[in-house]
Every structure is written in C-alpha cells, then in structure tokens.
Coordinates of C-alpha atoms and ligand atoms in Angstrom, one line a residue:
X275 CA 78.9 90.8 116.4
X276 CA 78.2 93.8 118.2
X277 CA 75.6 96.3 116.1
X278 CA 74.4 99.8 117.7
X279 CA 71.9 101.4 115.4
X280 CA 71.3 104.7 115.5
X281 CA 67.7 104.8 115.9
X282 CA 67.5 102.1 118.8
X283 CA 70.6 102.7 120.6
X284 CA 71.0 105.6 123.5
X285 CA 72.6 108.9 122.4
X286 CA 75.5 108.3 124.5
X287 CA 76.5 104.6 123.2
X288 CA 76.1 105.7 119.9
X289 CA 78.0 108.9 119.9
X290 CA 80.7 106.9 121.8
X291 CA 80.7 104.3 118.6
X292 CA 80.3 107.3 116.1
X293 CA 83.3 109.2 117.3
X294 CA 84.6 107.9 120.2
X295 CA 88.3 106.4 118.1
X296 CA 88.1 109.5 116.3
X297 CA 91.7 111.3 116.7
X298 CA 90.4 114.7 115.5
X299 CA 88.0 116.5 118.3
X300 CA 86.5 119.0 115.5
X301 CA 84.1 116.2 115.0
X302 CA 81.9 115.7 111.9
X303 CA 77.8 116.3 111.4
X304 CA 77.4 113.2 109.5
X305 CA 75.7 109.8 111.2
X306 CA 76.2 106.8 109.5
X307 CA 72.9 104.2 110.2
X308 CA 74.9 101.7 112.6
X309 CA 78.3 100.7 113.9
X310 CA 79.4 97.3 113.4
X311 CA 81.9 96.7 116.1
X312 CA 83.8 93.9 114.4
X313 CA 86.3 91.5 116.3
X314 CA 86.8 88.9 113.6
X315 CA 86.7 88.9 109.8
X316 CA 83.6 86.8 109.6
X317 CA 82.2 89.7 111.2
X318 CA 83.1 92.1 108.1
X319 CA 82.1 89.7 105.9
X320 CA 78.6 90.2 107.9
X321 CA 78.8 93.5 108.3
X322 CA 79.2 93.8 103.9
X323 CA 76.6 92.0 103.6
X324 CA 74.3 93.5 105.9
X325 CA 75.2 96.8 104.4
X326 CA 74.0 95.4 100.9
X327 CA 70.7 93.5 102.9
X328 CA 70.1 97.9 103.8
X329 CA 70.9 99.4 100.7
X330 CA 73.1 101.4 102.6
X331 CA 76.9 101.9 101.9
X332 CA 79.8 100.5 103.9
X333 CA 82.3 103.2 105.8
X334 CA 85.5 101.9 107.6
X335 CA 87.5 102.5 110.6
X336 CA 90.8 101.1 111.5
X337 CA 92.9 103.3 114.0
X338 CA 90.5 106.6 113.7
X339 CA 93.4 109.2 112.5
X340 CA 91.8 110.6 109.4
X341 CA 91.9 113.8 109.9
X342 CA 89.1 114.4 107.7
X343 CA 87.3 111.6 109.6
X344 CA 86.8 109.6 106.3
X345 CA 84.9 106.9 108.4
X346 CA 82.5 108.9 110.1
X347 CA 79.5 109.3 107.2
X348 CA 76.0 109.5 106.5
X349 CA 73.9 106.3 105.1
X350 CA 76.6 103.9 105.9
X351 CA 77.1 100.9 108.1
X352 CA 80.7 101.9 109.9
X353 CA 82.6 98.9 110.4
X354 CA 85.3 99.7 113.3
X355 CA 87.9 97.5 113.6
X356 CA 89.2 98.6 116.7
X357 CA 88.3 95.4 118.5
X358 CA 90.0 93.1 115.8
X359 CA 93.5 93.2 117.0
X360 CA 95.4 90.3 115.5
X361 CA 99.3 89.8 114.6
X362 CA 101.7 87.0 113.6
X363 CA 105.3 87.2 113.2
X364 CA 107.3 84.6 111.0
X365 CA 110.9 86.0 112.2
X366 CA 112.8 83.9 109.8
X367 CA 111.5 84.8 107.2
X368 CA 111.1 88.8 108.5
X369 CA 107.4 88.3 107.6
X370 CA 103.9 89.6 109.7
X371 CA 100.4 89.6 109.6
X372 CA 98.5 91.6 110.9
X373 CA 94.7 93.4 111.2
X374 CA 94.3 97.1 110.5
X375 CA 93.6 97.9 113.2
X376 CA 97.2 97.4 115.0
X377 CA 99.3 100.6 115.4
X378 CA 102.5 101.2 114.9
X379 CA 103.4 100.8 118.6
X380 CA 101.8 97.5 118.9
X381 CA 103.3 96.4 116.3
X382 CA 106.8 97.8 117.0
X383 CA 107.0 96.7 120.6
X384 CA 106.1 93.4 119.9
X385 CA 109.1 92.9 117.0
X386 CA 111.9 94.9 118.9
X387 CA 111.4 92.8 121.8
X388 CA 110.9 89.5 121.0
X389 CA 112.9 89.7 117.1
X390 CA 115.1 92.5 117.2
X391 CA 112.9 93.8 114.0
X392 CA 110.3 96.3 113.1
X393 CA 108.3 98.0 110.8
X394 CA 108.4 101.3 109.6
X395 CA 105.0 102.4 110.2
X396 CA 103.2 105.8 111.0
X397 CA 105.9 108.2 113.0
X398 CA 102.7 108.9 115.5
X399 CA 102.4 105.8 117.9
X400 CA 99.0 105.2 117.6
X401 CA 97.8 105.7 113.5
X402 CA 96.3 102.9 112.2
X403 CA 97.8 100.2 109.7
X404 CA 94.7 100.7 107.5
X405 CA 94.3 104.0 106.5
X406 CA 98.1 104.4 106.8
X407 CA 98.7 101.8 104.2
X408 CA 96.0 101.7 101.9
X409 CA 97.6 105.7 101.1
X410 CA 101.0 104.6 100.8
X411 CA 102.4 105.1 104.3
X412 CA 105.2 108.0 105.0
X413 CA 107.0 105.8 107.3
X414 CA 110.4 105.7 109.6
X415 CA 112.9 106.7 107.1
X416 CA 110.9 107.3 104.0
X417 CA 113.5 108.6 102.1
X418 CA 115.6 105.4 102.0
X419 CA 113.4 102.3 103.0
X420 CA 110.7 103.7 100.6
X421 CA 107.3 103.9 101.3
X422 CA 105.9 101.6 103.9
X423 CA 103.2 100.1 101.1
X424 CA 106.1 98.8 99.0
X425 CA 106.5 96.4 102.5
X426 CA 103.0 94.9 101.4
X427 CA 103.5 91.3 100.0
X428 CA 99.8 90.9 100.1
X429 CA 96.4 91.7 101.5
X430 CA 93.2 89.8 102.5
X431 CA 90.1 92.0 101.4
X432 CA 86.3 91.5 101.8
X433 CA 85.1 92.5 98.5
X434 CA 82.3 94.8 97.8
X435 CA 80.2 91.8 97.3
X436 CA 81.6 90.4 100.2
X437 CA 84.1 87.6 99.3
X438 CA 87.2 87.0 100.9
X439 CA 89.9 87.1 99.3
X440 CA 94.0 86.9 99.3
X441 CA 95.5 89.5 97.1
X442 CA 99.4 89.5 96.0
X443 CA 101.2 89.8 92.4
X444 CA 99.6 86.5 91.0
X445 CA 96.0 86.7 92.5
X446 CA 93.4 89.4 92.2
X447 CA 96.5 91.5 91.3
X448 CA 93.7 94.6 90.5
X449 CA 92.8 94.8 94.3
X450 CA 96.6 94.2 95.1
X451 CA 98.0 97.2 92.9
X452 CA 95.1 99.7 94.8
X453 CA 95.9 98.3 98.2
X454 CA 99.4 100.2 97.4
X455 CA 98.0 103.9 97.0
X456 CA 94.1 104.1 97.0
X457 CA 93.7 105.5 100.2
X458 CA 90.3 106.0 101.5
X459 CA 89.0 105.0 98.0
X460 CA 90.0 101.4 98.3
X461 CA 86.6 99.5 96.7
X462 CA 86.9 96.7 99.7
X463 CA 87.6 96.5 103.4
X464 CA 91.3 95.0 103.9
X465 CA 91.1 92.5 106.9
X466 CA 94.5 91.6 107.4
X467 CA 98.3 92.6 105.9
X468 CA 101.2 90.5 105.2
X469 CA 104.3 92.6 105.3
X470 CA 108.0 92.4 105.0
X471 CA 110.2 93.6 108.0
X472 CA 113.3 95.4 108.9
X473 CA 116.3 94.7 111.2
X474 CA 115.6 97.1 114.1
X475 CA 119.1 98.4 115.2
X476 CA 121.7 96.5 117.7
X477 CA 122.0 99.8 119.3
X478 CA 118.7 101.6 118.7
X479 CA 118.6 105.0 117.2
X480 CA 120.9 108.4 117.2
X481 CA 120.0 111.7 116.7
X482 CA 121.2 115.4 116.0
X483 CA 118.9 118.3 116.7
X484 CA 119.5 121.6 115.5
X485 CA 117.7 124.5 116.9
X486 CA 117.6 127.9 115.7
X487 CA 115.6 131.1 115.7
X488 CA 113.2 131.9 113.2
X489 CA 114.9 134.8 112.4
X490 CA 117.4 132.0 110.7
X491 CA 114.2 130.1 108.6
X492 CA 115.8 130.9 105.2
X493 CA 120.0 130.0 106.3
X494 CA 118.7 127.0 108.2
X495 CA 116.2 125.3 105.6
X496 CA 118.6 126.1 102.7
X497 CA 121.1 124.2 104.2
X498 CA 119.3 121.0 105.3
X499 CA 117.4 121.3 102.0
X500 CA 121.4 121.1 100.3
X501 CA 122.6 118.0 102.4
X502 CA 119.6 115.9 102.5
X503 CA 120.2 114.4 98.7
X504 CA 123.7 112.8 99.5
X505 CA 123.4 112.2 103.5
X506 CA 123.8 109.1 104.8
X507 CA 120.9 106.0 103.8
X508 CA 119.8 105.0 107.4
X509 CA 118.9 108.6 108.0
X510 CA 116.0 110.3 108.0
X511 CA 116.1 114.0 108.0
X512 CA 113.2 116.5 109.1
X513 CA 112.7 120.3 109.6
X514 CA 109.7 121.8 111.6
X515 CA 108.8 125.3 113.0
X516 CA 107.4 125.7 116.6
X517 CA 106.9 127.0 119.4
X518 CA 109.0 124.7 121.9
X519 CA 107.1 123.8 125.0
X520 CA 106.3 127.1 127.7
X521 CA 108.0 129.1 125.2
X522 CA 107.0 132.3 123.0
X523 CA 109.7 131.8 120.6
X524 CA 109.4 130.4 117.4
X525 CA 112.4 128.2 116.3
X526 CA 112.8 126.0 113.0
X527 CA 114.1 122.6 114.6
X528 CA 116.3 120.8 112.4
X529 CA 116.3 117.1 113.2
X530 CA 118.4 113.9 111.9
X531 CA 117.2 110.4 112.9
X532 CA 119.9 107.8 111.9
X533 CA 119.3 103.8 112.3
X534 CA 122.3 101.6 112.6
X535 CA 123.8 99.3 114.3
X536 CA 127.1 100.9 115.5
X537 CA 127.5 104.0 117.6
X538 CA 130.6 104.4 115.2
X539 CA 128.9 104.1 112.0
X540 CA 125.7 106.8 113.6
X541 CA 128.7 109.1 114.1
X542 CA 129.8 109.0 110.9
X543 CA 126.3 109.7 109.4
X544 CA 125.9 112.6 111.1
X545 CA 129.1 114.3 111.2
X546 CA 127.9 115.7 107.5
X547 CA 125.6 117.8 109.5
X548 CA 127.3 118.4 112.5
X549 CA 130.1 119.8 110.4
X550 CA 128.5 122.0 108.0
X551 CA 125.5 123.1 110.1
X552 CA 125.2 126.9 110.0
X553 CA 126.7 128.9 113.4
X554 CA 123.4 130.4 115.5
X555 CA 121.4 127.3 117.0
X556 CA 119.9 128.2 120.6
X557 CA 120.4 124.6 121.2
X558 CA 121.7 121.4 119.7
X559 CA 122.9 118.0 120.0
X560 CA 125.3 115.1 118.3
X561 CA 124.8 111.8 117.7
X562 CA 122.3 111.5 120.9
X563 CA 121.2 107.9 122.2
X564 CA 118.0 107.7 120.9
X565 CA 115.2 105.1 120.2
X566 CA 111.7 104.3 118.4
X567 CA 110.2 104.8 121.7
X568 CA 111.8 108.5 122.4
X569 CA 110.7 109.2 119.0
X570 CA 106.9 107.9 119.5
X571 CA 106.9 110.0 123.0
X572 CA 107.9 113.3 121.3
X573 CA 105.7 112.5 118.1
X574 CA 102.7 111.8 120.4
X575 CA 103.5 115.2 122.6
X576 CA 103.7 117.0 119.6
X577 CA 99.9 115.6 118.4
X578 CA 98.2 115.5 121.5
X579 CA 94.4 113.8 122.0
X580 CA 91.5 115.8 122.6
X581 CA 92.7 118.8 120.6
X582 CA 91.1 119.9 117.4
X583 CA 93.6 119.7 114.1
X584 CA 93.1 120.5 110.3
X585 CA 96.3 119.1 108.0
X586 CA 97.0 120.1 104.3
X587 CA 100.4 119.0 102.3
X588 CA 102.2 119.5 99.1
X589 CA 105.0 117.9 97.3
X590 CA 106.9 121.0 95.9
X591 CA 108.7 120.9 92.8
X592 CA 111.9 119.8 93.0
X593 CA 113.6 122.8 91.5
X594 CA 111.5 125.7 93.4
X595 CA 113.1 128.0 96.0
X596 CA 111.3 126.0 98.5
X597 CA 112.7 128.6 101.7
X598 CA 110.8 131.1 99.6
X599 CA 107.5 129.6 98.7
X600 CA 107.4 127.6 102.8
X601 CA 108.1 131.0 104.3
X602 CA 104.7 132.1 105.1
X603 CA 103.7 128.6 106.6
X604 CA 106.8 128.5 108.6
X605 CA 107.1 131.7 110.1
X606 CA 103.2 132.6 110.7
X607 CA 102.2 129.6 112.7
X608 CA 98.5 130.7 114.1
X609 CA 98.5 128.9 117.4
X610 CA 101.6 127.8 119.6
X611 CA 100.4 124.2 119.6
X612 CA 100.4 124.1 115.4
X613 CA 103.5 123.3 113.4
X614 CA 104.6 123.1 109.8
X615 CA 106.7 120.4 108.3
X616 CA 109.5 119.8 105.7
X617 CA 110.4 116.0 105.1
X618 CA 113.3 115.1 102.8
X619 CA 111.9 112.3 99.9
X620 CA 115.1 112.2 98.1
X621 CA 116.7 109.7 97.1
X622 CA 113.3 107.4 97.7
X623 CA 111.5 110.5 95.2
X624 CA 114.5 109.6 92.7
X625 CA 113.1 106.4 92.1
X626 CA 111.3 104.8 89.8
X627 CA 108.3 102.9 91.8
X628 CA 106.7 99.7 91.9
X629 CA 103.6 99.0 89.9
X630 CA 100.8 100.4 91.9
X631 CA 98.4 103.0 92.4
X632 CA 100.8 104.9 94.6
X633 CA 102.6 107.3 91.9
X634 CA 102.9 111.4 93.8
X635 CA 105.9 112.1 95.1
X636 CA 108.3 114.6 95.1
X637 CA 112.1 115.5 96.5
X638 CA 110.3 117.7 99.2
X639 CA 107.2 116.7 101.4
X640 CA 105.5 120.3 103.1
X641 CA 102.9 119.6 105.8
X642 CA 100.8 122.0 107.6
X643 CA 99.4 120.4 111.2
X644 CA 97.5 123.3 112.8
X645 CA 96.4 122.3 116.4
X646 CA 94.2 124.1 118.6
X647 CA 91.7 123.4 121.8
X648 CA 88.9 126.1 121.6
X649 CA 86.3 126.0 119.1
X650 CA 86.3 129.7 118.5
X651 CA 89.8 129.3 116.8
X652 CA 88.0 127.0 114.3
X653 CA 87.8 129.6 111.2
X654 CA 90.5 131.8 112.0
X655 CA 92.9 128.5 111.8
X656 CA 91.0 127.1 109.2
X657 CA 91.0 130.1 106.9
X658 CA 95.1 130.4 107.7
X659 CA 95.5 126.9 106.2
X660 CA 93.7 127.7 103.4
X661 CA 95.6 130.6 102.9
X662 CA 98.8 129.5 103.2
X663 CA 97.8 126.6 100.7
X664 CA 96.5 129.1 98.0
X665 CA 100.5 130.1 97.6
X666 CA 101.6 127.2 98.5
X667 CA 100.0 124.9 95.7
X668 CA 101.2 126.6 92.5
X669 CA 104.6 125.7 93.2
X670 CA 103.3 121.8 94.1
X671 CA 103.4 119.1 91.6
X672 CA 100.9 117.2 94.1
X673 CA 99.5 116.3 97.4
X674 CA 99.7 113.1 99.7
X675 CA 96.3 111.5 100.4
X676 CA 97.0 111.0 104.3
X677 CA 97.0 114.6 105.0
X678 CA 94.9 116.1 102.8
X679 CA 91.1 116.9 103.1
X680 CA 89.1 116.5 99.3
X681 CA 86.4 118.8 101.0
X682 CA 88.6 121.2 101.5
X683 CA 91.0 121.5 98.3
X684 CA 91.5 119.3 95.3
X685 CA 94.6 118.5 93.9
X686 CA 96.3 115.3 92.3
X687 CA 97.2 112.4 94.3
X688 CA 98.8 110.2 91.5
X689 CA 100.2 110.5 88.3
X690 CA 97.5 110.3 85.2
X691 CA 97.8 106.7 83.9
X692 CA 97.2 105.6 87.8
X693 CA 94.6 107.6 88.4
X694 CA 92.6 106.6 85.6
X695 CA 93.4 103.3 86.4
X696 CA 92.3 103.4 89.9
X697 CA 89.1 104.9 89.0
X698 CA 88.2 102.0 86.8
X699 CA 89.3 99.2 89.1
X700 CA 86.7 101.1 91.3
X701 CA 83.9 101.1 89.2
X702 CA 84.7 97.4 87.9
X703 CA 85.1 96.0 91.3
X704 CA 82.0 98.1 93.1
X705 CA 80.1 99.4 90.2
X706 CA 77.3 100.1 93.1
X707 CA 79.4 102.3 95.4
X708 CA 79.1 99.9 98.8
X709 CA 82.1 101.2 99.9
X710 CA 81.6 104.9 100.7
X711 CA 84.7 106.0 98.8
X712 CA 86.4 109.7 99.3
X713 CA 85.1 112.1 101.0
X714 CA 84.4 115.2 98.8
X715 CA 82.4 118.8 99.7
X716 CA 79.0 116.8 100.0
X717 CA 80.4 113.5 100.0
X718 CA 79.1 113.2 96.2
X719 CA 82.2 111.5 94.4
X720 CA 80.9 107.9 94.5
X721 CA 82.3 105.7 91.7
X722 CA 83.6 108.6 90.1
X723 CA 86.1 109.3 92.8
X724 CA 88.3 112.2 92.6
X725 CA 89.6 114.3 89.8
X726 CA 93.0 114.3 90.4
X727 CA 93.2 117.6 88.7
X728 CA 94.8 121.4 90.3
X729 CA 91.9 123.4 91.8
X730 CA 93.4 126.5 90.4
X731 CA 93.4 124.1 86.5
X732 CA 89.8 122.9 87.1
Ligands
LIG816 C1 98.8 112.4 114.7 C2 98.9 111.8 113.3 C3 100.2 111.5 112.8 C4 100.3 111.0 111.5 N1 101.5 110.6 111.1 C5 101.6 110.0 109.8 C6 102.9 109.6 109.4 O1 103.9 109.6 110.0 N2 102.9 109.1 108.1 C7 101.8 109.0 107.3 O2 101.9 108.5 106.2 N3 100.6 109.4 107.8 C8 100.5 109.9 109.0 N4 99.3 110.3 109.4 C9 98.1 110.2 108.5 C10 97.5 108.9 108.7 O3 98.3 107.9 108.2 C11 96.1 108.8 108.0 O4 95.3 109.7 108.5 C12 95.5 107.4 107.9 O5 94.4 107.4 107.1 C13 95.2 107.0 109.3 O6 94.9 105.6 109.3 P1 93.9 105.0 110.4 O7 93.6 103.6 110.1 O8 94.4 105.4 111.8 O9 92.6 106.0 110.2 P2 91.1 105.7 110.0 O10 90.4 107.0 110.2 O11 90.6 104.5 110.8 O12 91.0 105.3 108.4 C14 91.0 106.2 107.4 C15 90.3 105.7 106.2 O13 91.1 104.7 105.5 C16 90.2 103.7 105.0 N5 90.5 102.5 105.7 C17 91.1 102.3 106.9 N6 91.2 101.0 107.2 C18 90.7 100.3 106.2 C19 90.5 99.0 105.9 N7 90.9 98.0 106.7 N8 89.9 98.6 104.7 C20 89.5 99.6 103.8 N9 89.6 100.9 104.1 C21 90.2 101.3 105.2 C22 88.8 104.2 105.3 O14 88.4 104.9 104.2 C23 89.0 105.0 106.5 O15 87.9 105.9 106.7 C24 99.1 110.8 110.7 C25 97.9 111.2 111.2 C26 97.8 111.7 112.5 C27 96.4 112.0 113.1

C-alpha cells in the first residue's frame, strides 16, 4: 500500500496525490496528512485503521468529480481509489460488481460489448461510481429508469471501525438505506457495488435536437416543459442554453435521447416532438442515429479538463412558472464555455420511492455549470452563481447533493423523516467522526451533518 505523507514526501508527489484526479482546476487550500493510494480493499481496511492509529479522520476519493472537492481536506488520511479498478459481470442474471472507482465508460464499454447491457451511470464519461451513487445518481434516462441508486442490490463498506462488511435489505440494512442518498456523508468507505443492469439497445440510441435563439427561451422551454410528462418512457428529455462552439450566439438546445430497440419504435417516440415543436429553430434534427458513446463525446466536450467550474441546482416546484423564475440563468450565461440546465424528472418525480435516504426530487431538475479557464474570472462567475441562486431558491423545494456546494449555500437535500434519520445512523455508526463527512464553510459539520433547512428559513 502506497502512503505519501505530507511532511516526508516532495511537494511535487504530493500535490500530484492531493489534486492530481481532481476534475475541478479551482483547487482547494486544504491538505489532508497523507494519501493512501489504495489498489485492494485490504488496503482501506488499512488505511481506516491507520487513520484511527493517527487520530486523524478518513476523506475519500473515487473518480475526483466533486466539484466542491469533498475529498481534498485538512487532518485526514485521503484514501484514493483510483488504482482499485475491479468489475464482474453475471450477464444472466443482469448483475455487476464493481469498485468505485470505475466510471461510467468503463463500465459501459465493457457491457455493450461483450453483453449487449449497460448501466445507467453519470451522463459525463468519466464521474466516478462512488460519489455518483452514494448521492443517488441522476443517470441515462432518469425520468423513467429512476435513479441509478435504486440499481444498488447491495454494497460492501469498511466501517468506521474498519470492518468489512456486505450490506443489502436483510444485513446491516442501516448502512444499506444511506448508501442510497447520503452522499459525501456516508459514515463508511463503500469498496465495491453490486448493481442491477439494463438491456442496452439492439440498435443503439436516437435523437432529436432542437435549436433555437434565445430570443425564443420562454416559447421553447414552455413547450418542452408541456410534453415531457406524457412523452414516450425510453426517453430522456433535456434543455440547455449555450453558446455553440466558435459562436457568439446564445441558443436554448432542446434535446430528446430515446433508447429502443427498433428504429420504428424511436420514430414513433419522437414524432410527439417533432410534430408539435414550435416553428424558429436555427437547426434541428429527427430521429438521428445516435449512441452512448456520441453522447459521452459531446457530454465530455461540453465539461472539458483543466478548466475551472462551480455548479449549484434546484428542484423547482412543480407548479411554478419555471420559464419565468430559469430566465435569468438561461439567458445571462457569464462566460461562453458555462451552461445552464433543465432536466425533465417526471414521471420518475411522480413516484413514490424506495426506502432510503434518497427522498428530494422534483418534476424539474435546474442546474447551473459555470466554466471558465482564467482565475481572474473566479468572483465575477462565482458571485453570478450566487446570484442567480438567491432568486432561484425560493421557488425550489430542494437541491441535489451531486451539484451542490454546503460551503456555499444550504438547502434541503431530503425530505425530514430521512434526514433525521440519516443524521442518526451517522452518529450511531461513527459516533467519533472518522469519516470526514460534508463539507460545510469551515468544514465544521462533523456528526452533526447538515441542516437540511432553506438558507433564507434558517
Ligand atoms: C463533468 C461532471 C458531470 C457530472 N454529471 C453527472 C450526472 O450526469 N449525474 C449525476 O448524478 N451527477 C453528475 N455529476 C456529479 C457527480 O456525480 C458528483 O460530483 C459525484 O460526487 C462524483 O463522484 P466521484 O466518485 O467521481 O467523485 P469524488 O470526488 O471521488 O467523490 C466525491 C465524494 O463522495 C464520497 N465518496 C466517493 N466514493 C466513496 C466511497 N467509495 N466510499 C465512501 N464515500 C465515497 C466522498 O465523500 C468523496 O469525497 C457530474 C460531475 C461532473 C464534474
């Protein structure tokens, strides 16, 4: 088991192991005491431990696309599972395992090619299994197949004392339930997840794009926002502002991902757009040939590496004027490599959920993903977020954990009952605080973990 400490190792190995996987360049000033580069899960087991032998606390990284940088913090041990790359597929019984630190890709090109299945993880290739399931995961076609968590048969965890341990419905059903919806506050470090698969389509996927000027924001968003409830099951349905590559136009980009087997049956799907779609698009397309790779490409051009990002989300009420209350954060983009983000939840926010901690949801997801490459832009695109949110949140009945930043602005995650819930698993199952927990202004939360409570309530 590789260990670099921070006050033996050479600045440049251990900045590499401090921030090296992280995804966001505006990188963090905290310096956790050692990086535990971990390839097996004896070596987390060892790495707990260790942590406990220090009196320090234990910080985790799977696939490094926190934006927030959740692993990256001070008196920890960081264990970074990037070198623990492990998967098994049982194809007959659409069943895999695998470590956190596998990505969506891997995972995906693996089952499409050799099983003809796959599994609806992060639309960016490369995020991480960990962080993206431990929040509940806001995968391929959310709206329908539900949220990727609900895949999660079980979970092997290192405890906070460090035990290993399988977690499902009939064992250590208290670490199972917060496995589904904790997020970065999950009180153990999850080695390895067993989760149920999907057919991947005969005939990969189709799409319909719909592109039209800004000028069009309210038409355009209106109308998707009327369709989405009774379109077709296999299709998920986005809408995004821009500005399209080279260009100094901003456009609202309407898009419809559909996932069947037969060219016929994508057709039909989509026809309810294609016929009903307001007249004025710059540019469009029907029922396009389209795959899971295309899609990674584009997701991965739109979220390039190296570049500097800061996220916030909402779930908006399901009966606000949503065009009115997303206009500012559509239209006012601060840098041409930002975008902002309406994903349709309903039918999947119709539903009445499993049992776990995952419990926020809402018929309209709203994302912000500002993107820049100079540091100067920091605070002028870090105070437009925070604008923006400031109207935005009074018309939200919550936020998702995976985009959000608890040193930046509290909301609630779940509904009551879970939250208090959580919060006492977390004390019960790490009454010490080993594992570091969410991030809060000063990283103070501990066992307490988060209010779950509006700022503007508080
Ligand atoms: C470009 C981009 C695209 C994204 N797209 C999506 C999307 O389509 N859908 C969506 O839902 N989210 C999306 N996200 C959000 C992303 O899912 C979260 O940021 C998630 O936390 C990333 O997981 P990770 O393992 O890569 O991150 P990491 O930074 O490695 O982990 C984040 C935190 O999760 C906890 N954690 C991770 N692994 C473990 C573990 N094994 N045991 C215990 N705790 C652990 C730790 O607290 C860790 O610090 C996107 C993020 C980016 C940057």
């Amino acid at each position: 088991m590789q260990i670099i400490w921070r006050e033996s190792a050479d600045t440049a190995t251990y900045e590499d192991a401090r921030v090296g996987r992280v995804f966001n360049h505006r990188r963090p000033e905290r310096f956790p005491l050692a990086v535990v580069k971990a390839t097996c899960q004896e070596d987390i087991v060892a790495a707990v431990k260790l942590a406990a032998e220090k009196n320090c606390r234990v910080a985790v990284r799977s696939g490094g696309h926190s934006w927030a940088a959740w692993s990256v913090r001070d008196n920890s041990i960081l264990i970074d599972l990037g070198n623990y790359k492990t998967m098994e597929v049982d194809a007959n019984n659409k069943m895999a395992r695998a470590s956190p630190s596998m990505t969506g890709r891997e995972l995906n090109s693996v089952l499409i090619k050799d099983h003809q299945l796959m599994f609806p993880g992060g639309h960016c290739p490369d995020v991480g299994l960990g962080g993206f399931l431990l929040q509940g995961g806001m995968g391929w076609n959310c709206r329908n197949w539900g949220w990727a968590c609900e895949r999660v048969q079980a979970v092997d965890v290192v405890t906070a004392k460090g035990e290993l341990l399988h977690c499902n419905s009939e064992q250590n059903q208290e670490l199972y339930w917060a496995a589904r919806g904790a997020g970065p506050g999950f009180p153990g470090v999850v080695t390895k997840f067993h989760l149920r698969l999907n057919p991947y389509p005969k005939n990969g996927f189709r799409s319909s794009g719909y592109i039209y000027p800004i000028e069009m924001y309210r038409e355009a968003l209106s109308w998707v926002i009327s369709i989405s409830p009774d379109f077709d099951n296999d299709t998920e349905i986005a809408a995004i502002s821009h500005y399209p590559d080279g260009s100094d136009e901003m456009r609202l980009f309407i898009l419809f991902v559909t996932m069947k087997d037969e060219a016929e049956d994508a057709e039909k799907a989509l026809r309810a757009a294609q016929d009903t779609r307001p007249a004025g698009c710059v540019e469009e397309w029907f029922c396009k040939e389209d795959s899971l790779e295309e899609q990674y490409d584009k997701q991965g051009h739109a979220n390039p590496e190296k570049h500097r990002y800061c996220a916030d989300n909402a779930y908006i009420q399901n009966d606000a004027d949503v065009p009115a209350v997303l206009e500012e954060a559509f239209t006012t983009l601060p840098h041409k490599k930002s975008f902002a983000l309406w994903f349709a939840m309903n039918p999947c926010s119709r539903r009445k959920l499993p049992d776990m901690a995952l419990s926020m949801h809402s018929d309209h997801y709203f994302a912000l993903y500002t993107v820049w490459e100079d540091a100067h832009d920091d605070p002028r695109c870090q105070a437009w977020v925070r604008n923006v949110m400031k109207g935005v949140e009074r018309h939200s009945v919550g936020a998702y954990l995976g985009d959000s930043d608890f040193q930046v602005r509290k909301t609630k995650f779940w509904a009551d009952d879970n939250a208090r819930r959580l919060m006492e698993i977390r004390r019960k199952l790490d009454p010490q605080g080993r594992i570091c927990g969410y991030l809060d202004e000063g990283d103070l939360s501990g066992t307490r973990g988060l209010d779950n409570a509006h700022q503007w309530k508080i």
